[in-house]
Amino acid sequence: MSNTCDFQEPFDLFANWLEKAKELEPRDHNAMTVATTTTDGKPSARMVLLKDWDQDGFVFYTNFDSRKGQQLQNNMQAALLFHWKSMNRQIRIEGPVEVVSDELADDYFNSRPRDSRIGAWASQQSRPMEGRWVFEKEIAKYAAKYAVGDIPRPPHWSGFRVKPHFMEFWQDRKFRLHDRHIYLLNDEKNGWTKEVWFP
Ligand SMILES: Cc1cc2nc3c(=O)[nH]c(=O)nc-3n(C[C@H](O)[C@H](O)[C@H](O)COP(=O)(O)O)c2cc1C
């Protein structure tokens, strides 16, 4: 286990824990919960995959007409949560959200398997569907349309970047006497303030 106190800013620590998770978690070590809110402040949470990250933020991709997509466009704030059972650790990240550049979204979209790219066209994510057959018909339609050549990225499909203002690293310890290391973005200092909180 790394000593969390060694890190003056959260990114090296994040990299360290994510790398460890990759070794230990058999599937989707990059899975995270993303929480958003409705316009009237009701919370809503679901899993997504972290696809890119650096000091500017944490990126996931989705359908912008989905429930989360609509909620984010109305309130560009989100919370992310990683939990790795194999390590008894969690990381919380909170902050404002921005849309990634078309270039970055195109690059990631083009790296996806062909069927996933067809799926992005065929799925009206989070809207009611009369039956699975409707989805299958849409998949067949777009598979035929894009049978040859490149599949363009749908206009409703892109990435959101959560820009961290708050990060918490939580490590389980015996008798629930856990460690909580908090990093708060300090705009005045243009850096991070570190705190330790009661568990
Ligand atoms: C492990 C896991 C990873 C997922 N990754 C994504 C993802 O990267 N993007 C996405 O749109 N949905 C992903 N989903 C599906 C979402 O959890 C969710 O069902 C879907 O995006 C619709 O959510 P919404 O109605 O709140 O918009 C994932 C689900 C699981 C369980």
Coordinates of C-alpha atoms and ligand atoms in Angstrom, one line a residue:
M1 CA 0.0 0.0 0.0
S2 CA 1.3 3.4 -0.8
N3 CA 1.5 6.0 1.8
T4 CA -1.0 8.6 0.7
C5 CA 0.8 11.4 2.6
D6 CA 3.7 11.2 0.1
F7 CA 1.7 13.0 -2.6
Q8 CA 1.4 16.8 -2.7
E9 CA -1.2 16.8 -5.5
P10 CA -3.8 14.2 -6.3
F11 CA -2.8 13.1 -9.8
D12 CA 0.2 10.9 -9.0
L13 CA -1.8 9.3 -6.3
F14 CA -4.7 8.7 -8.6
A15 CA -2.3 7.1 -11.2
N16 CA -0.8 4.9 -8.5
W17 CA -4.2 3.6 -7.3
L18 CA -5.6 3.2 -10.8
E19 CA -2.5 1.2 -11.9
K20 CA -2.9 -1.0 -8.8
A21 CA -6.6 -1.5 -9.6
K22 CA -5.7 -2.6 -13.2
E23 CA -3.5 -5.3 -11.7
L24 CA -6.0 -6.6 -9.2
E25 CA -9.5 -6.1 -10.8
P26 CA -10.3 -8.7 -13.4
R27 CA -12.8 -6.6 -15.2
D28 CA -13.5 -2.9 -15.7
H29 CA -11.0 -1.5 -13.2
N30 CA -11.9 1.9 -14.9
A31 CA -15.6 1.6 -14.0
M32 CA -16.9 4.6 -12.1
T33 CA -20.2 5.9 -10.9
V34 CA -21.2 9.3 -12.3
A35 CA -23.7 11.3 -10.4
T36 CA -25.7 14.2 -12.0
T37 CA -28.8 16.1 -11.0
T38 CA -32.1 17.0 -12.6
T39 CA -32.9 20.7 -13.1
D40 CA -34.9 20.5 -9.8
G41 CA -32.0 19.1 -7.9
K42 CA -32.9 15.4 -7.9
P43 CA -29.7 13.2 -7.9
S44 CA -29.2 10.5 -10.5
A45 CA -26.3 8.0 -10.7
R46 CA -25.1 5.3 -13.1
M47 CA -21.8 3.5 -14.0
V48 CA -19.6 4.6 -16.9
L49 CA -16.1 3.8 -18.0
L50 CA -13.2 6.3 -17.5
K51 CA -11.6 6.5 -21.0
D52 CA -9.1 9.3 -20.6
W53 CA -7.7 11.4 -17.8
D54 CA -5.0 14.0 -17.0
Q55 CA -4.7 17.1 -14.8
D56 CA -7.5 18.7 -16.8
G57 CA -10.0 16.1 -15.9
F58 CA -11.6 12.7 -16.2
V59 CA -13.4 11.8 -19.4
F60 CA -16.2 9.4 -20.2
Y61 CA -18.3 9.0 -23.4
T62 CA -22.0 8.7 -23.8
N63 CA -25.1 9.7 -25.7
F64 CA -25.8 13.4 -25.2
D65 CA -29.6 12.8 -25.6
S66 CA -29.5 10.2 -22.8
R67 CA -30.8 11.0 -19.3
K68 CA -27.3 11.8 -18.0
G69 CA -26.5 13.7 -21.2
Q70 CA -29.6 15.9 -20.8
Q71 CA -29.0 16.4 -17.1
L72 CA -25.4 17.4 -17.6
Q73 CA -26.3 19.9 -20.3
N74 CA -28.7 21.5 -17.8
N75 CA -26.3 21.4 -14.9
M76 CA -22.6 21.1 -15.9
Q77 CA -21.6 19.6 -12.5
A78 CA -20.9 16.0 -11.6
A79 CA -19.5 13.7 -9.0
L80 CA -17.5 10.5 -9.9
L81 CA -16.9 7.5 -7.6
F82 CA -14.5 4.6 -8.0
H83 CA -14.7 1.7 -5.6
W84 CA -12.2 -1.2 -5.9
K85 CA -13.3 -4.1 -3.7
S86 CA -9.9 -5.9 -4.2
M87 CA -8.1 -3.0 -2.5
N88 CA -10.8 -1.7 -0.1
R89 CA -10.4 1.7 -1.6
Q90 CA -12.6 4.4 -3.0
I91 CA -11.9 7.7 -4.8
R92 CA -14.4 10.5 -5.0
I93 CA -14.0 13.3 -7.6
E94 CA -16.3 16.4 -7.9
G95 CA -16.3 19.4 -10.1
P96 CA -17.6 21.2 -13.1
V97 CA -18.0 19.5 -16.5
E98 CA -17.1 20.4 -20.0
V99 CA -17.6 18.7 -23.4
V100 CA -14.4 17.3 -24.9
S101 CA -13.1 18.5 -28.2
D102 CA -14.5 17.0 -31.4
E103 CA -11.0 15.8 -32.2
L104 CA -10.7 13.8 -29.0
A105 CA -14.2 12.4 -29.4
D106 CA -13.5 11.4 -33.0
D107 CA -10.2 9.7 -32.0
Y108 CA -11.8 7.7 -29.3
F109 CA -14.9 6.9 -31.4
N110 CA -12.7 5.6 -34.3
S111 CA -10.8 3.4 -31.9
R112 CA -14.0 1.5 -30.9
P113 CA -15.0 -1.8 -32.5
R114 CA -17.2 -1.5 -35.5
D115 CA -20.3 -3.0 -33.8
S116 CA -20.0 -0.5 -31.0
R117 CA -19.8 2.4 -33.5
I118 CA -23.0 1.0 -35.2
G119 CA -24.6 0.7 -31.7
A120 CA -23.9 4.4 -31.0
W121 CA -26.1 5.2 -34.1
A122 CA -28.7 2.6 -33.4
S123 CA -29.4 3.3 -29.7
Q124 CA -31.6 6.1 -28.6
Q125 CA -30.2 5.7 -25.2
S126 CA -32.6 6.3 -22.3
R127 CA -35.7 6.6 -24.5
P128 CA -38.6 4.0 -24.4
M129 CA -38.3 1.2 -26.9
E130 CA -41.3 -0.8 -28.0
G131 CA -39.3 -4.0 -28.0
R132 CA -35.8 -5.4 -28.6
W133 CA -36.7 -6.0 -32.2
V134 CA -36.9 -2.2 -32.8
F135 CA -33.3 -1.9 -31.6
E136 CA -32.2 -4.8 -33.8
K137 CA -33.9 -3.2 -36.8
E138 CA -32.0 0.0 -36.2
I139 CA -28.7 -1.9 -35.8
A140 CA -29.4 -3.7 -39.2
K141 CA -30.3 -0.3 -40.8
Y142 CA -27.0 1.4 -39.7
A143 CA -24.9 -1.7 -40.4
A144 CA -26.2 -1.6 -44.0
K145 CA -25.8 2.2 -44.3
Y146 CA -22.2 2.0 -43.1
A147 CA -21.4 -1.4 -44.6
V148 CA -18.5 0.2 -46.5
G149 CA -16.0 2.8 -45.4
D150 CA -15.7 4.9 -42.3
I151 CA -18.5 5.3 -39.7
P152 CA -18.7 8.9 -38.7
R153 CA -19.3 9.8 -35.0
P154 CA -23.0 10.5 -34.4
P155 CA -23.6 14.2 -33.6
H156 CA -25.4 13.1 -30.3
W157 CA -22.4 11.0 -29.1
S158 CA -19.3 12.6 -27.4
G159 CA -17.4 12.9 -24.2
F160 CA -17.8 14.8 -20.9
R161 CA -14.7 15.8 -18.9
V162 CA -15.2 16.3 -15.1
K163 CA -12.7 18.9 -14.0
P164 CA -11.7 18.0 -10.4
H165 CA -12.2 20.6 -7.7
F166 CA -12.4 18.0 -4.9
M167 CA -10.8 14.6 -4.7
E168 CA -10.9 12.2 -1.8
F169 CA -8.8 9.0 -1.4
W170 CA -10.4 6.6 1.1
Q171 CA -8.5 3.6 2.4
D172 CA -10.2 0.9 4.5
R173 CA -8.5 0.2 7.9
K174 CA -9.3 -2.1 10.7
F175 CA -12.3 -1.4 13.0
R176 CA -13.6 1.2 10.6
L177 CA -10.8 3.6 11.6
H178 CA -10.3 4.4 7.9
D179 CA -7.9 6.9 6.2
R180 CA -9.4 9.8 4.3
H181 CA -7.0 12.1 2.4
I182 CA -8.7 15.1 0.8
Y183 CA -7.4 17.4 -1.9
L184 CA -9.2 20.7 -2.5
L185 CA -8.4 22.9 -5.5
N186 CA -7.3 26.3 -4.2
D187 CA -7.8 28.8 -7.0
E188 CA -6.0 31.6 -5.1
K189 CA -2.8 29.5 -4.7
N190 CA -3.4 27.9 -8.1
G191 CA -2.7 24.5 -6.4
W192 CA -4.1 21.9 -4.1
T193 CA -4.7 22.1 -0.4
K194 CA -4.4 18.8 1.4
E195 CA -6.4 17.8 4.5
V196 CA -7.1 14.7 6.5
W197 CA -10.6 14.1 7.6
F198 CA -12.2 12.0 10.3
P199 CA -13.5 8.7 8.9
Ligands
LIG1 C1 -19.6 -1.2 -15.8 C2 -20.5 -0.3 -16.7 C3 -19.9 0.6 -17.6 C4 -20.7 1.4 -18.4 N1 -20.1 2.3 -19.2 C5 -20.9 3.2 -19.8 C6 -20.3 4.3 -20.6 O1 -19.0 4.4 -20.6 N2 -21.1 5.1 -21.3 C7 -22.4 5.0 -21.2 O2 -23.1 5.8 -21.8 N3 -23.0 4.0 -20.5 C8 -22.3 3.1 -19.8 N4 -22.9 2.2 -19.0 C9 -24.4 2.1 -19.0 C10 -24.9 3.2 -18.0 O3 -24.7 2.7 -16.7 C11 -26.4 3.6 -18.2 O4 -27.2 2.4 -18.1 C12 -26.6 4.3 -19.5 O5 -25.6 5.1 -19.9 C13 -27.9 5.1 -19.4 O6 -27.8 6.0 -18.4 P1 -28.7 7.3 -18.2 O7 -30.2 6.9 -18.6 O8 -28.6 7.8 -16.8 O9 -28.2 8.3 -19.3 C14 -22.1 1.3 -18.3 C15 -22.7 0.4 -17.4 C16 -21.9 -0.4 -16.6 C17 -22.5 -1.4 -15.6

